[in-house]
């Protein structure tokens, strides 16, 4: 992986991490300060809590990807330690799907006249789970590559 690609990815990851932390701080401040412009309406307060948790899933994935990029630069990505970070990314994606299903459930009562919105949101949740499955398949490929590297080291 080239230095430029690694640096560009790190800039993006740092921006995403900083942005999610800022949004979380502002949301928590709104919840605890009593300055809620919506006067604590139940759906909006629930959505704020769900969003705060959803941003945690993004942060876990960002930190894990950062660690994996570091391992790629060092040439240690085929070690067994990399699986821990890939597993965290998979877990974060599954958690994000569950968060999305929670958003769908909170939003559903307001969509009684147009249930298609709820169905579309449910489909998006399934697509997020599909991304987790793709990453899981990539994890299996990483495991195969690690085994092949171990076998090649034995031959040499």
mmCIF file of C-alpha atoms in Angstrom:
data_model
loop_
_atom_site.group_PDB
_atom_site.id
_atom_site.type_symbol
_atom_site.label_atom_id
_atom_site.label_comp_id
_atom_site.label_asym_id
_atom_site.label_seq_id
_atom_site.Cartn_x
_atom_site.Cartn_y
_atom_site.Cartn_z
ATOM 1 C CA UNK A 1 0.000 0.000 0.000
ATOM 2 C CA UNK A 2 1.483 3.315 -1.041
ATOM 3 C CA UNK A 3 2.345 6.077 1.379
ATOM 4 C CA UNK A 4 -0.033 8.499 -0.321
ATOM 5 C CA UNK A 5 -2.966 6.079 -0.041
ATOM 6 C CA UNK A 6 -2.190 5.403 3.630
ATOM 7 C CA UNK A 7 -1.937 9.115 4.424
ATOM 8 C CA UNK A 8 -5.156 9.900 2.548
ATOM 9 C CA UNK A 9 -6.984 7.119 4.372
ATOM 10 C CA UNK A 10 -5.647 8.305 7.730
ATOM 11 C CA UNK A 11 -6.815 11.864 7.000
ATOM 12 C CA UNK A 12 -10.299 10.576 6.185
ATOM 13 C CA UNK A 13 -10.378 8.322 9.251
ATOM 14 C CA UNK A 14 -9.205 11.161 11.525
ATOM 15 C CA UNK A 15 -11.843 13.504 10.093
ATOM 16 C CA UNK A 16 -14.586 10.927 10.588
ATOM 17 C CA UNK A 17 -13.442 10.218 14.148
ATOM 18 C CA UNK A 18 -13.262 13.916 15.035
ATOM 19 C CA UNK A 19 -16.652 14.583 13.444
ATOM 20 C CA UNK A 20 -18.384 11.747 15.258
ATOM 21 C CA UNK A 21 -16.913 12.796 18.604
ATOM 22 C CA UNK A 22 -18.046 16.397 18.027
ATOM 23 C CA UNK A 23 -21.580 15.298 17.150
ATOM 24 C CA UNK A 24 -21.719 13.030 20.214
ATOM 25 C CA UNK A 25 -20.550 15.811 22.517
ATOM 26 C CA UNK A 26 -23.146 18.210 21.103
ATOM 27 C CA UNK A 27 -25.934 15.634 21.408
ATOM 28 C CA UNK A 28 -25.008 14.706 24.966
ATOM 29 C CA UNK A 29 -24.808 18.401 25.847
ATOM 30 C CA UNK A 30 -28.290 18.952 24.396
ATOM 31 C CA UNK A 31 -29.649 16.027 26.416
ATOM 32 C CA UNK A 32 -28.119 16.995 29.764
ATOM 33 C CA UNK A 33 -28.261 20.796 29.535
ATOM 34 C CA UNK A 34 -32.023 21.059 29.201
ATOM 35 C CA UNK A 35 -31.664 23.221 26.085
ATOM 36 C CA UNK A 36 -33.552 20.774 23.873
ATOM 37 C CA UNK A 37 -35.322 22.807 21.159
ATOM 38 C CA UNK A 38 -37.899 20.004 20.815
ATOM 39 C CA UNK A 39 -38.704 20.032 24.558
ATOM 40 C CA UNK A 40 -37.697 16.399 25.052
ATOM 41 C CA UNK A 41 -40.194 14.811 22.689
ATOM 42 C CA UNK A 42 -39.946 11.055 23.072
ATOM 43 C CA UNK A 43 -39.122 10.093 19.459
ATOM 44 C CA UNK A 44 -36.432 12.756 19.114
ATOM 45 C CA UNK A 45 -34.812 11.941 22.463
ATOM 46 C CA UNK A 46 -34.810 8.234 21.579
ATOM 47 C CA UNK A 47 -33.280 9.023 18.200
ATOM 48 C CA UNK A 48 -30.562 11.070 19.882
ATOM 49 C CA UNK A 49 -29.617 8.156 22.142
ATOM 50 C CA UNK A 50 -29.696 5.773 19.189
ATOM 51 C CA UNK A 51 -27.517 8.164 17.164
ATOM 52 C CA UNK A 52 -24.972 8.465 19.969
ATOM 53 C CA UNK A 53 -24.704 4.670 20.105
ATOM 54 C CA UNK A 54 -24.570 4.464 16.301
ATOM 55 C CA UNK A 55 -21.649 6.860 16.255
ATOM 56 C CA UNK A 56 -19.831 4.579 18.711
ATOM 57 C CA UNK A 57 -20.109 1.785 16.141
ATOM 58 C CA UNK A 58 -18.537 4.067 13.540
ATOM 59 C CA UNK A 59 -15.742 4.983 15.948
ATOM 60 C CA UNK A 60 -14.972 1.325 16.707
ATOM 61 C CA UNK A 61 -14.762 0.582 12.988
ATOM 62 C CA UNK A 62 -12.556 3.640 12.325
ATOM 63 C CA UNK A 63 -10.079 2.772 15.079
ATOM 64 C CA UNK A 64 -9.958 -0.861 13.934
ATOM 65 C CA UNK A 65 -9.344 0.127 10.317
ATOM 66 C CA UNK A 66 -6.611 2.521 11.492
ATOM 67 C CA UNK A 67 -4.907 -0.368 13.305
ATOM 68 C CA UNK A 68 -5.237 -2.593 10.225
ATOM 69 C CA UNK A 69 -3.700 0.097 8.012
ATOM 70 C CA UNK A 70 -0.824 0.336 10.482
ATOM 71 C CA UNK A 71 -0.387 -3.436 10.236
ATOM 72 C CA UNK A 72 -0.389 -3.227 6.436
ATOM 73 C CA UNK A 73 2.372 -0.591 6.499
ATOM 74 C CA UNK A 74 4.442 -2.776 8.848
ATOM 75 C CA UNK A 75 3.801 -5.912 6.807
ATOM 76 C CA UNK A 76 2.121 -7.709 9.709
ATOM 77 C CA UNK A 77 -1.433 -7.802 8.375
ATOM 78 C CA UNK A 78 -1.225 -11.571 7.849
ATOM 79 C CA UNK A 79 -0.624 -12.160 11.554
ATOM 80 C CA UNK A 80 -3.327 -13.546 13.798
ATOM 81 C CA UNK A 81 -3.565 -10.208 15.613
ATOM 82 C CA UNK A 82 -5.227 -8.728 12.518
ATOM 83 C CA UNK A 83 -8.242 -10.995 12.986
ATOM 84 C CA UNK A 84 -9.111 -9.218 16.240
ATOM 85 C CA UNK A 85 -9.468 -5.910 14.380
ATOM 86 C CA UNK A 86 -11.388 -7.437 11.484
ATOM 87 C CA UNK A 87 -13.735 -9.081 13.994
ATOM 88 C CA UNK A 88 -14.280 -5.677 15.619
ATOM 89 C CA UNK A 89 -15.144 -4.160 12.249
ATOM 90 C CA UNK A 90 -17.642 -6.963 11.616
ATOM 91 C CA UNK A 91 -19.138 -6.482 15.083
ATOM 92 C CA UNK A 92 -19.382 -2.726 14.549
ATOM 93 C CA UNK A 93 -21.180 -3.216 11.235
ATOM 94 C CA UNK A 94 -23.646 -5.672 12.791
ATOM 95 C CA UNK A 95 -24.204 -3.230 15.674
ATOM 96 C CA UNK A 96 -24.775 -0.441 13.145
ATOM 97 C CA UNK A 97 -27.409 -2.586 11.436
ATOM 98 C CA UNK A 98 -29.123 -3.144 14.787
ATOM 99 C CA UNK A 99 -28.990 0.602 15.438
ATOM 100 C CA UNK A 100 -30.562 1.186 12.030
ATOM 101 C CA UNK A 101 -33.335 -1.301 12.835
ATOM 102 C CA UNK A 102 -33.920 0.629 16.091
ATOM 103 C CA UNK A 103 -34.215 3.869 14.086
ATOM 104 C CA UNK A 104 -36.660 2.110 11.797
ATOM 105 C CA UNK A 105 -38.745 0.949 14.768
ATOM 106 C CA UNK A 106 -38.812 4.427 16.330
ATOM 107 C CA UNK A 107 -39.717 5.982 12.976
ATOM 108 C CA UNK A 108 -42.350 3.388 12.001
ATOM 109 C CA UNK A 109 -45.326 4.760 13.983
ATOM 110 C CA UNK A 110 -45.018 8.061 12.121
ATOM 111 C CA UNK A 111 -45.153 6.223 8.801
ATOM 112 C CA UNK A 112 -48.578 4.583 9.153
ATOM 113 C CA UNK A 113 -49.863 6.375 6.058
ATOM 114 C CA UNK A 114 -46.822 5.348 4.028
ATOM 115 C CA UNK A 115 -45.489 1.971 5.225
ATOM 116 C CA UNK A 116 -43.205 1.814 2.189
ATOM 117 C CA UNK A 117 -40.756 4.083 4.004
ATOM 118 C CA UNK A 118 -40.486 1.559 6.836
ATOM 119 C CA UNK A 119 -39.970 -1.267 4.334
ATOM 120 C CA UNK A 120 -37.248 0.691 2.566
ATOM 121 C CA UNK A 121 -35.549 1.425 5.890
ATOM 122 C CA UNK A 122 -35.731 -2.279 6.771
ATOM 123 C CA UNK A 123 -34.142 -3.064 3.418
ATOM 124 C CA UNK A 124 -31.326 -0.661 4.178
ATOM 125 C CA UNK A 125 -30.778 -2.505 7.480
ATOM 126 C CA UNK A 126 -30.523 -5.779 5.570
ATOM 127 C CA UNK A 127 -28.035 -4.160 3.183
ATOM 128 C CA UNK A 128 -25.910 -3.106 6.166
ATOM 129 C CA UNK A 129 -25.951 -6.715 7.381
ATOM 130 C CA UNK A 130 -24.882 -7.686 3.853
ATOM 131 C CA UNK A 131 -21.818 -5.457 4.214
ATOM 132 C CA UNK A 132 -20.975 -7.324 7.429
ATOM 133 C CA UNK A 133 -21.177 -10.588 5.492
ATOM 134 C CA UNK A 134 -18.869 -9.217 2.785
ATOM 135 C CA UNK A 135 -16.321 -8.230 5.436
ATOM 136 C CA UNK A 136 -16.701 -11.701 6.979
ATOM 137 C CA UNK A 137 -15.890 -13.282 3.597
ATOM 138 C CA UNK A 138 -12.862 -10.983 3.326
ATOM 139 C CA UNK A 139 -11.841 -12.161 6.795
ATOM 140 C CA UNK A 140 -11.943 -15.747 5.548
ATOM 141 C CA UNK A 141 -9.743 -14.725 2.609
ATOM 142 C CA UNK A 142 -7.315 -13.098 5.055
ATOM 143 C CA UNK A 143 -7.237 -16.350 7.027
ATOM 144 C CA UNK A 144 -6.469 -18.330 3.859
ATOM 145 C CA UNK A 145 -3.729 -15.898 2.900
ATOM 146 C CA UNK A 146 -2.220 -16.140 6.397
ATOM 147 C CA UNK A 147 -2.214 -19.953 6.160
ATOM 148 C CA UNK A 148 -0.629 -19.811 2.725
ATOM 149 C CA UNK A 149 2.046 -17.435 4.022
ATOM 150 C CA UNK A 150 2.753 -19.814 6.929
ATOM 151 C CA UNK A 151 3.027 -22.757 4.524
ATOM 152 C CA UNK A 152 5.306 -20.784 2.223
ATOM 153 C CA UNK A 153 7.535 -19.885 5.198
ATOM 154 C CA UNK A 154 7.811 -23.571 6.046
ATOM 155 C CA UNK A 155 8.851 -24.412 2.485
ATOM 156 C CA UNK A 156 11.501 -21.727 2.398
#
